[in-house]
mmCIF file of C-alpha atoms in Angstrom:
data_model
loop_
_atom_site.group_PDB
_atom_site.id
_atom_site.type_symbol
_atom_site.label_atom_id
_atom_site.label_comp_id
_atom_site.label_asym_id
_atom_site.label_seq_id
_atom_site.Cartn_x
_atom_site.Cartn_y
_atom_site.Cartn_z
ATOM 1 C CA MET A 1 0.000 0.000 0.000
ATOM 2 C CA ILE A 2 1.099 3.579 -0.658
ATOM 3 C CA GLY A 3 1.134 5.480 2.598
ATOM 4 C CA GLY A 4 2.883 8.854 2.916
ATOM 5 C CA PRO A 5 5.394 10.538 0.597
ATOM 6 C CA VAL A 6 8.087 7.915 1.356
ATOM 7 C CA GLY A 7 5.686 5.174 0.267
ATOM 8 C CA PHE A 8 4.899 7.112 -2.887
ATOM 9 C CA ILE A 9 8.614 7.536 -3.726
ATOM 10 C CA GLU A 10 9.170 3.815 -3.159
ATOM 11 C CA PHE A 11 6.220 3.112 -5.448
ATOM 12 C CA LEU A 12 7.791 5.411 -8.088
ATOM 13 C CA HIS A 13 11.121 3.577 -7.751
ATOM 14 C CA GLU A 14 9.333 0.258 -8.201
ATOM 15 C CA ALA A 15 7.346 1.533 -11.196
ATOM 16 C CA PHE A 16 10.440 2.944 -12.892
ATOM 17 C CA ALA A 17 12.351 -0.299 -12.299
ATOM 18 C CA TRP A 18 9.586 -2.271 -14.093
ATOM 19 C CA LEU A 19 9.396 0.396 -16.815
ATOM 20 C CA ALA A 20 13.152 -0.045 -17.367
ATOM 21 C CA ILE A 21 12.646 -3.818 -17.756
ATOM 22 C CA GLY A 22 9.866 -3.196 -20.297
ATOM 23 C CA LEU A 23 12.103 -0.833 -22.260
ATOM 24 C CA GLU A 24 14.977 -3.328 -22.284
ATOM 25 C CA ILE A 25 12.656 -6.022 -23.608
ATOM 26 C CA ALA A 26 11.416 -3.546 -26.262
ATOM 27 C CA GLY A 27 15.047 -2.913 -27.276
ATOM 28 C CA LEU A 28 15.601 -6.670 -27.496
ATOM 29 C CA ILE A 29 12.545 -7.072 -29.774
ATOM 30 C CA VAL A 30 13.691 -4.184 -32.017
ATOM 31 C CA CYS A 31 17.186 -5.665 -32.395
ATOM 32 C CA ILE A 32 15.770 -9.142 -33.133
ATOM 33 C CA ARG A 33 13.460 -7.539 -35.745
ATOM 34 C CA TYR A 34 16.481 -5.985 -37.535
ATOM 35 C CA LEU A 35 18.844 -8.920 -36.944
ATOM 36 C CA ARG A 36 19.473 -9.320 -40.682
ATOM 37 C CA LEU A 37 20.664 -5.719 -41.044
ATOM 38 C CA SER A 38 24.225 -6.640 -40.006
ATOM 39 C CA SER A 39 26.156 -9.680 -38.836
ATOM 40 C CA ALA A 40 27.200 -7.776 -35.683
ATOM 41 C CA MET A 41 23.576 -7.231 -34.643
ATOM 42 C CA PHE A 42 23.710 -10.351 -32.456
ATOM 43 C CA LEU A 43 25.934 -8.358 -30.043
ATOM 44 C CA LEU A 44 23.107 -5.863 -29.537
ATOM 45 C CA VAL A 45 20.635 -8.737 -29.024
ATOM 46 C CA LEU A 46 22.992 -10.193 -26.398
ATOM 47 C CA ALA A 47 23.377 -6.764 -24.762
ATOM 48 C CA PHE A 48 19.619 -6.134 -24.444
ATOM 49 C CA ALA A 49 19.048 -9.725 -23.262
ATOM 50 C CA GLY A 50 21.758 -9.156 -20.624
ATOM 51 C CA PHE A 51 20.175 -5.869 -19.484
ATOM 52 C CA ALA A 52 16.719 -7.429 -19.229
ATOM 53 C CA GLY A 53 18.031 -10.553 -17.455
ATOM 54 C CA ALA A 54 20.067 -8.535 -14.943
ATOM 55 C CA SER A 55 17.139 -6.199 -14.227
ATOM 56 C CA VAL A 56 14.669 -9.072 -13.714
ATOM 57 C CA ALA A 57 17.183 -10.878 -11.462
ATOM 58 C CA SER A 58 17.729 -7.680 -9.478
ATOM 59 C CA ARG A 59 13.946 -7.260 -8.963
ATOM 60 C CA VAL A 60 13.556 -10.906 -7.904
ATOM 61 C CA LEU A 61 16.470 -10.549 -5.459
ATOM 62 C CA THR A 62 14.942 -7.365 -4.011
ATOM 63 C CA TYR A 63 11.640 -9.175 -3.372
ATOM 64 C CA ALA A 64 13.499 -12.191 -1.934
ATOM 65 C CA LEU A 65 15.416 -9.840 0.369
ATOM 66 C CA ARG A 66 12.165 -8.240 1.571
ATOM 67 C CA MET A 67 10.527 -11.595 2.232
ATOM 68 C CA GLN A 68 13.770 -13.052 3.660
ATOM 69 C CA GLY A 69 13.531 -15.918 1.215
ATOM 70 C CA LEU A 70 17.296 -16.243 0.649
ATOM 71 C CA PRO A 71 20.252 -16.860 2.979
ATOM 72 C CA ASP A 72 21.897 -13.521 3.919
ATOM 73 C CA GLU A 73 25.391 -14.605 2.799
ATOM 74 C CA LEU A 74 24.193 -15.287 -0.767
ATOM 75 C CA ILE A 75 22.571 -11.917 -1.431
ATOM 76 C CA PRO A 76 25.678 -9.665 -1.895
ATOM 77 C CA GLY A 77 27.206 -12.222 -4.278
ATOM 78 C CA LEU A 78 24.030 -12.472 -6.357
ATOM 79 C CA PHE A 79 23.693 -8.667 -6.515
ATOM 80 C CA ALA A 80 27.366 -8.450 -7.587
ATOM 81 C CA VAL A 81 26.655 -10.947 -10.386
ATOM 82 C CA THR A 82 23.725 -8.809 -11.626
ATOM 83 C CA HIS A 83 25.986 -5.715 -11.550
ATOM 84 C CA LEU A 84 28.656 -7.604 -13.524
ATOM 85 C CA VAL A 85 26.094 -8.723 -16.132
ATOM 86 C CA ASN A 86 24.854 -5.125 -16.408
ATOM 87 C CA VAL A 87 28.386 -3.781 -16.995
ATOM 88 C CA ALA A 88 29.116 -6.571 -19.537
ATOM 89 C CA ALA A 89 25.829 -5.775 -21.335
ATOM 90 C CA THR A 90 26.784 -2.067 -21.516
ATOM 91 C CA ALA A 91 30.150 -3.036 -23.042
ATOM 92 C CA ALA A 92 28.390 -5.367 -25.527
ATOM 93 C CA LEU A 93 25.942 -2.572 -26.457
ATOM 94 C CA VAL A 94 28.755 -0.122 -27.199
ATOM 95 C CA VAL A 95 30.930 -2.651 -29.091
ATOM 96 C CA GLY A 96 27.854 -3.916 -30.989
ATOM 97 C CA LEU A 97 26.774 -0.403 -32.002
ATOM 98 C CA TYR A 98 30.315 0.381 -33.179
ATOM 99 C CA ALA A 99 30.489 -2.855 -35.215
ATOM 100 C CA VAL A 100 27.025 -2.379 -36.779
ATOM 101 C CA PHE A 101 27.639 1.285 -37.673
ATOM 102 C CA ARG A 102 31.060 0.483 -39.177
ATOM 103 C CA ASP A 103 29.637 -2.438 -41.180
ATOM 104 C CA LEU A 104 26.761 -0.327 -42.554
ATOM 105 C CA ARG A 105 29.052 2.584 -43.442
ATOM 106 C CA GLU A 106 31.400 0.236 -45.333
ATOM 107 C CA ARG A 107 28.452 -1.182 -47.269
ATOM 108 C CA PHE A 108 27.234 2.323 -48.177
ATOM 109 C CA HIS A 109 30.785 3.205 -49.293
ATOM 110 C CA PHE A 110 30.938 0.065 -51.452
ATOM 111 C CA VAL A 111 27.659 0.890 -53.210
ATOM 112 C CA ARG A 112 28.746 4.516 -53.729
ATOM 113 C CA GLU A 113 32.038 3.388 -55.288
ATOM 114 C CA VAL A 114 30.153 1.009 -57.610
ATOM 115 C CA HIS A 115 27.751 3.809 -58.539
ATOM 116 C CA GLU A 116 30.652 6.156 -59.309
ATOM 117 C CA GLY A 117 32.311 3.445 -61.430
ATOM 118 C CA ARG A 118 35.380 3.112 -59.197
ATOM 119 C CA ARG A 119 34.573 -0.535 -58.416
ATOM 120 C CA GLU A 120 33.010 -3.482 -60.243
ATOM 121 C CA PRO A 121 29.441 -4.344 -59.135
ATOM 122 C CA MET B 1 37.643 -19.567 -1.199
ATOM 123 C CA SER B 2 37.378 -18.058 2.286
ATOM 124 C CA THR B 3 34.706 -15.516 3.193
ATOM 125 C CA ILE B 4 37.001 -12.454 3.510
ATOM 126 C CA PRO B 5 38.461 -12.516 -0.038
ATOM 127 C CA LEU B 6 34.969 -13.131 -1.441
ATOM 128 C CA ALA B 7 33.583 -10.165 0.504
ATOM 129 C CA SER B 8 36.438 -7.940 -0.644
ATOM 130 C CA LEU B 9 35.944 -9.132 -4.235
ATOM 131 C CA LEU B 10 32.248 -8.264 -4.045
ATOM 132 C CA SER B 11 32.989 -4.811 -2.644
ATOM 133 C CA VAL B 12 35.535 -4.218 -5.422
ATOM 134 C CA VAL B 13 32.873 -5.224 -7.992
ATOM 135 C CA ALA B 14 30.336 -2.892 -6.361
ATOM 136 C CA ILE B 15 32.799 0.023 -6.340
ATOM 137 C CA ALA B 16 34.313 -0.592 -9.796
ATOM 138 C CA GLN B 17 30.999 -0.915 -11.648
ATOM 139 C CA TYR B 18 30.290 2.845 -11.695
ATOM 140 C CA PRO B 19 33.575 4.008 -13.310
ATOM 141 C CA ILE B 20 33.433 1.120 -15.818
ATOM 142 C CA GLN B 21 29.789 1.903 -16.623
ATOM 143 C CA PHE B 22 30.656 5.594 -17.002
ATOM 144 C CA ALA B 23 33.608 4.811 -19.313
ATOM 145 C CA ALA B 24 31.518 2.408 -21.440
ATOM 146 C CA VAL B 25 28.670 4.904 -21.848
ATOM 147 C CA ALA B 26 31.168 7.694 -22.674
ATOM 148 C CA VAL B 27 32.627 5.461 -25.406
ATOM 149 C CA GLY B 28 29.049 4.899 -26.651
ATOM 150 C CA LEU B 29 28.581 8.680 -26.865
ATOM 151 C CA VAL B 30 31.833 9.014 -28.849
ATOM 152 C CA VAL B 31 30.776 6.165 -31.212
ATOM 153 C CA SER B 32 27.320 7.676 -31.811
ATOM 154 C CA LEU B 33 28.864 11.109 -32.493
ATOM 155 C CA ARG B 34 31.460 9.573 -34.835
ATOM 156 C CA TYR B 35 28.727 7.900 -36.925
ATOM 157 C CA ARG B 36 26.198 10.756 -36.631
ATOM 158 C CA ARG B 37 26.094 11.252 -40.426
ATOM 159 C CA LEU B 38 24.838 7.709 -40.986
ATOM 160 C CA SER B 39 21.218 8.773 -40.439
ATOM 161 C CA ASP B 40 19.193 11.903 -39.642
ATOM 162 C CA LYS B 41 17.891 10.229 -36.476
ATOM 163 C CA MET B 42 21.320 9.552 -34.983
ATOM 164 C CA TRP B 43 20.991 12.644 -32.786
ATOM 165 C CA LEU B 44 18.435 10.681 -30.711
ATOM 166 C CA VAL B 45 20.986 7.920 -30.038
ATOM 167 C CA ALA B 46 23.693 10.498 -29.234
ATOM 168 C CA ALA B 47 21.313 12.382 -26.893
ATOM 169 C CA ALA B 48 20.420 9.117 -25.125
ATOM 170 C CA PHE B 49 24.090 8.279 -24.600
ATOM 171 C CA ALA B 50 24.755 11.829 -23.345
ATOM 172 C CA ALA B 51 21.943 11.425 -20.783
ATOM 173 C CA LEU B 52 23.150 7.944 -19.742
ATOM 174 C CA CYS B 53 26.681 9.368 -19.454
ATOM 175 C CA ALA B 54 25.449 12.165 -17.173
ATOM 176 C CA LEU B 55 23.526 9.686 -14.982
ATOM 177 C CA ALA B 56 26.485 7.281 -14.723
ATOM 178 C CA GLY B 57 28.707 10.278 -13.949
ATOM 179 C CA VAL B 58 26.441 11.399 -11.082
ATOM 180 C CA GLN B 59 26.417 7.898 -9.596
ATOM 181 C CA PHE B 60 30.191 7.615 -10.018
ATOM 182 C CA VAL B 61 30.886 10.997 -8.368
ATOM 183 C CA VAL B 62 28.536 10.321 -5.429
ATOM 184 C CA THR B 63 30.088 6.864 -4.846
ATOM 185 C CA PHE B 64 33.585 8.350 -5.135
ATOM 186 C CA LEU B 65 32.781 11.134 -2.647
ATOM 187 C CA ALA B 66 31.199 8.654 -0.238
ATOM 188 C CA LEU B 67 34.341 6.498 -0.426
ATOM 189 C CA LEU B 68 36.802 9.369 -0.065
ATOM 190 C CA PHE B 69 34.899 11.113 2.679
ATOM 191 C CA PRO B 70 32.910 8.528 4.654
ATOM 192 C CA MET B 71 31.245 11.280 6.674
ATOM 193 C CA PHE B 72 30.210 13.185 3.527
ATOM 194 C CA LEU B 73 26.773 11.635 3.204
ATOM 195 C CA MET B 74 26.112 11.985 6.930
ATOM 196 C CA ASN B 75 26.707 15.774 6.999
ATOM 197 C CA ASP B 76 23.675 17.985 6.961
ATOM 198 C CA SER B 77 24.869 20.396 4.259
ATOM 199 C CA ILE B 78 23.472 21.626 0.935
ATOM 200 C CA ALA B 79 26.160 19.712 -1.016
ATOM 201 C CA THR B 80 25.191 16.503 0.781
ATOM 202 C CA SER B 81 21.514 17.081 0.077
ATOM 203 C CA ILE B 82 22.184 17.731 -3.623
ATOM 204 C CA ALA B 83 24.405 14.629 -3.897
ATOM 205 C CA GLY B 84 21.859 12.511 -2.024
ATOM 206 C CA TYR B 85 18.956 13.664 -4.209
ATOM 207 C CA ALA B 86 21.045 13.210 -7.375
ATOM 208 C CA ALA B 87 21.944 9.632 -6.413
ATOM 209 C CA TYR B 88 18.317 8.932 -5.449
ATOM 210 C CA CYS B 89 16.790 10.461 -8.600
ATOM 211 C CA ALA B 90 19.273 8.944 -11.090
ATOM 212 C CA PRO B 91 17.408 5.592 -11.390
ATOM 213 C CA MET B 92 14.142 7.503 -11.948
ATOM 214 C CA ALA B 93 15.655 9.580 -14.793
ATOM 215 C CA ALA B 94 17.274 6.576 -16.518
ATOM 216 C CA PRO B 95 14.066 5.303 -18.269
ATOM 217 C CA TYR B 96 13.779 8.596 -20.213
ATOM 218 C CA ALA B 97 17.287 8.050 -21.608
ATOM 219 C CA TRP B 98 16.355 4.432 -22.424
ATOM 220 C CA ILE B 99 13.180 5.566 -24.228
ATOM 221 C CA CYS B 100 15.317 7.987 -26.268
ATOM 222 C CA LEU B 101 17.868 5.244 -27.069
ATOM 223 C CA ILE B 102 15.312 2.617 -28.112
ATOM 224 C CA VAL B 103 13.186 5.023 -30.180
ATOM 225 C CA GLY B 104 16.388 6.362 -31.756
ATOM 226 C CA LEU B 105 17.720 2.896 -32.570
ATOM 227 C CA THR B 106 14.342 1.830 -34.036
ATOM 228 C CA LEU B 107 14.229 4.896 -36.318
ATOM 229 C CA VAL B 108 17.898 4.534 -37.322
ATOM 230 C CA TRP B 109 17.538 0.797 -38.120
ATOM 231 C CA ARG B 110 14.356 1.460 -40.120
ATOM 232 C CA ASP B 111 15.988 4.283 -42.071
ATOM 233 C CA LEU B 112 19.183 2.312 -42.779
ATOM 234 C CA SER B 113 17.257 -0.842 -43.638
ATOM 235 C CA GLY B 114 15.137 1.072 -46.206
ATOM 236 C CA ARG B 115 18.187 2.749 -47.717
ATOM 237 C CA LEU B 116 20.105 -0.537 -47.889
ATOM 238 C CA SER B 117 17.277 -2.341 -49.669
ATOM 239 C CA GLY B 118 17.046 0.556 -52.159
ATOM 240 C CA LEU B 119 20.794 0.406 -52.761
ATOM 241 C CA ARG B 120 20.632 -3.367 -53.172
ATOM 242 C CA GLU B 121 18.068 -2.931 -55.953
ATOM 243 C CA LEU B 122 20.285 -0.290 -57.578
ATOM 244 C CA LEU B 123 23.271 -2.634 -57.365
ATOM 245 C CA ALA B 124 21.268 -5.449 -58.982
ATOM 246 C CA GLU B 125 20.289 -3.102 -61.840
ATOM 247 C CA LEU B 126 23.924 -2.063 -62.311
ATOM 248 C CA ARG B 127 24.969 -5.728 -62.393
ATOM 249 C CA GLN B 128 22.336 -6.465 -65.034
ATOM 250 C CA GLU B 129 23.461 -3.457 -67.088
ATOM 251 C CA SER B 130 27.133 -4.446 -66.881
ATOM 252 C CA SER B 131 26.369 -8.082 -67.805
ATOM 253 C CA GLY B 132 24.167 -6.859 -70.725
ATOM 254 C CA ALA B 133 26.960 -4.566 -71.937
ATOM 255 C CA SER B 134 29.541 -7.362 -71.816
ATOM 256 C CA LEU B 135 27.278 -9.558 -73.968
#
């Protein structure tokens, strides 16, 4: 239940955490939809899957912590694993975007060179 | 593995994640600015990375200050209040940057996909013309 302002802020935090999960899943769907655009697109799919997985795991751990459903000594380790997955997913997102953009630019350059007659089609 | 090294490893992971996250997002901003001419909608991706960079930077600075000055977050000063609110509000601002990134990526992929299929057709026509000319 939402009590005073603190309860409302906690509710907002909870809502934004679930909104973030929804957005990560939307990003995953978009990247899967355009998977054939470049061979490096799978890195972006992996990145968004990692973000969504880490966020869901973090939510589940938060609820388990509240309900005391997990041994106390396990919780910091599991949270650290979710943080590690999140950082790895960020790295995969950046590397994937770089690879996809470079691949697409090279393909545009190739077509332009063919169009200008500098290369055989 | 004993408990103490594991605990120290976990604390290192918890501390190191913010600078690594900040560096990765900053690289993402550089990449999106470098390839900004690829599509008209790339400014959305660059803006999203700029916002994510700012958020990661706030979290990094607050964590760094809390580590350097353990009493910093316990003081009742304006700087402490600003840092506390910034750290508290950062997760709430992050979805807006994510919306910008995902909408931007969708528009950029759609634009590039359309242009690529058009260019592919052009290339096929050029191939047909060149094979017709050789005959």
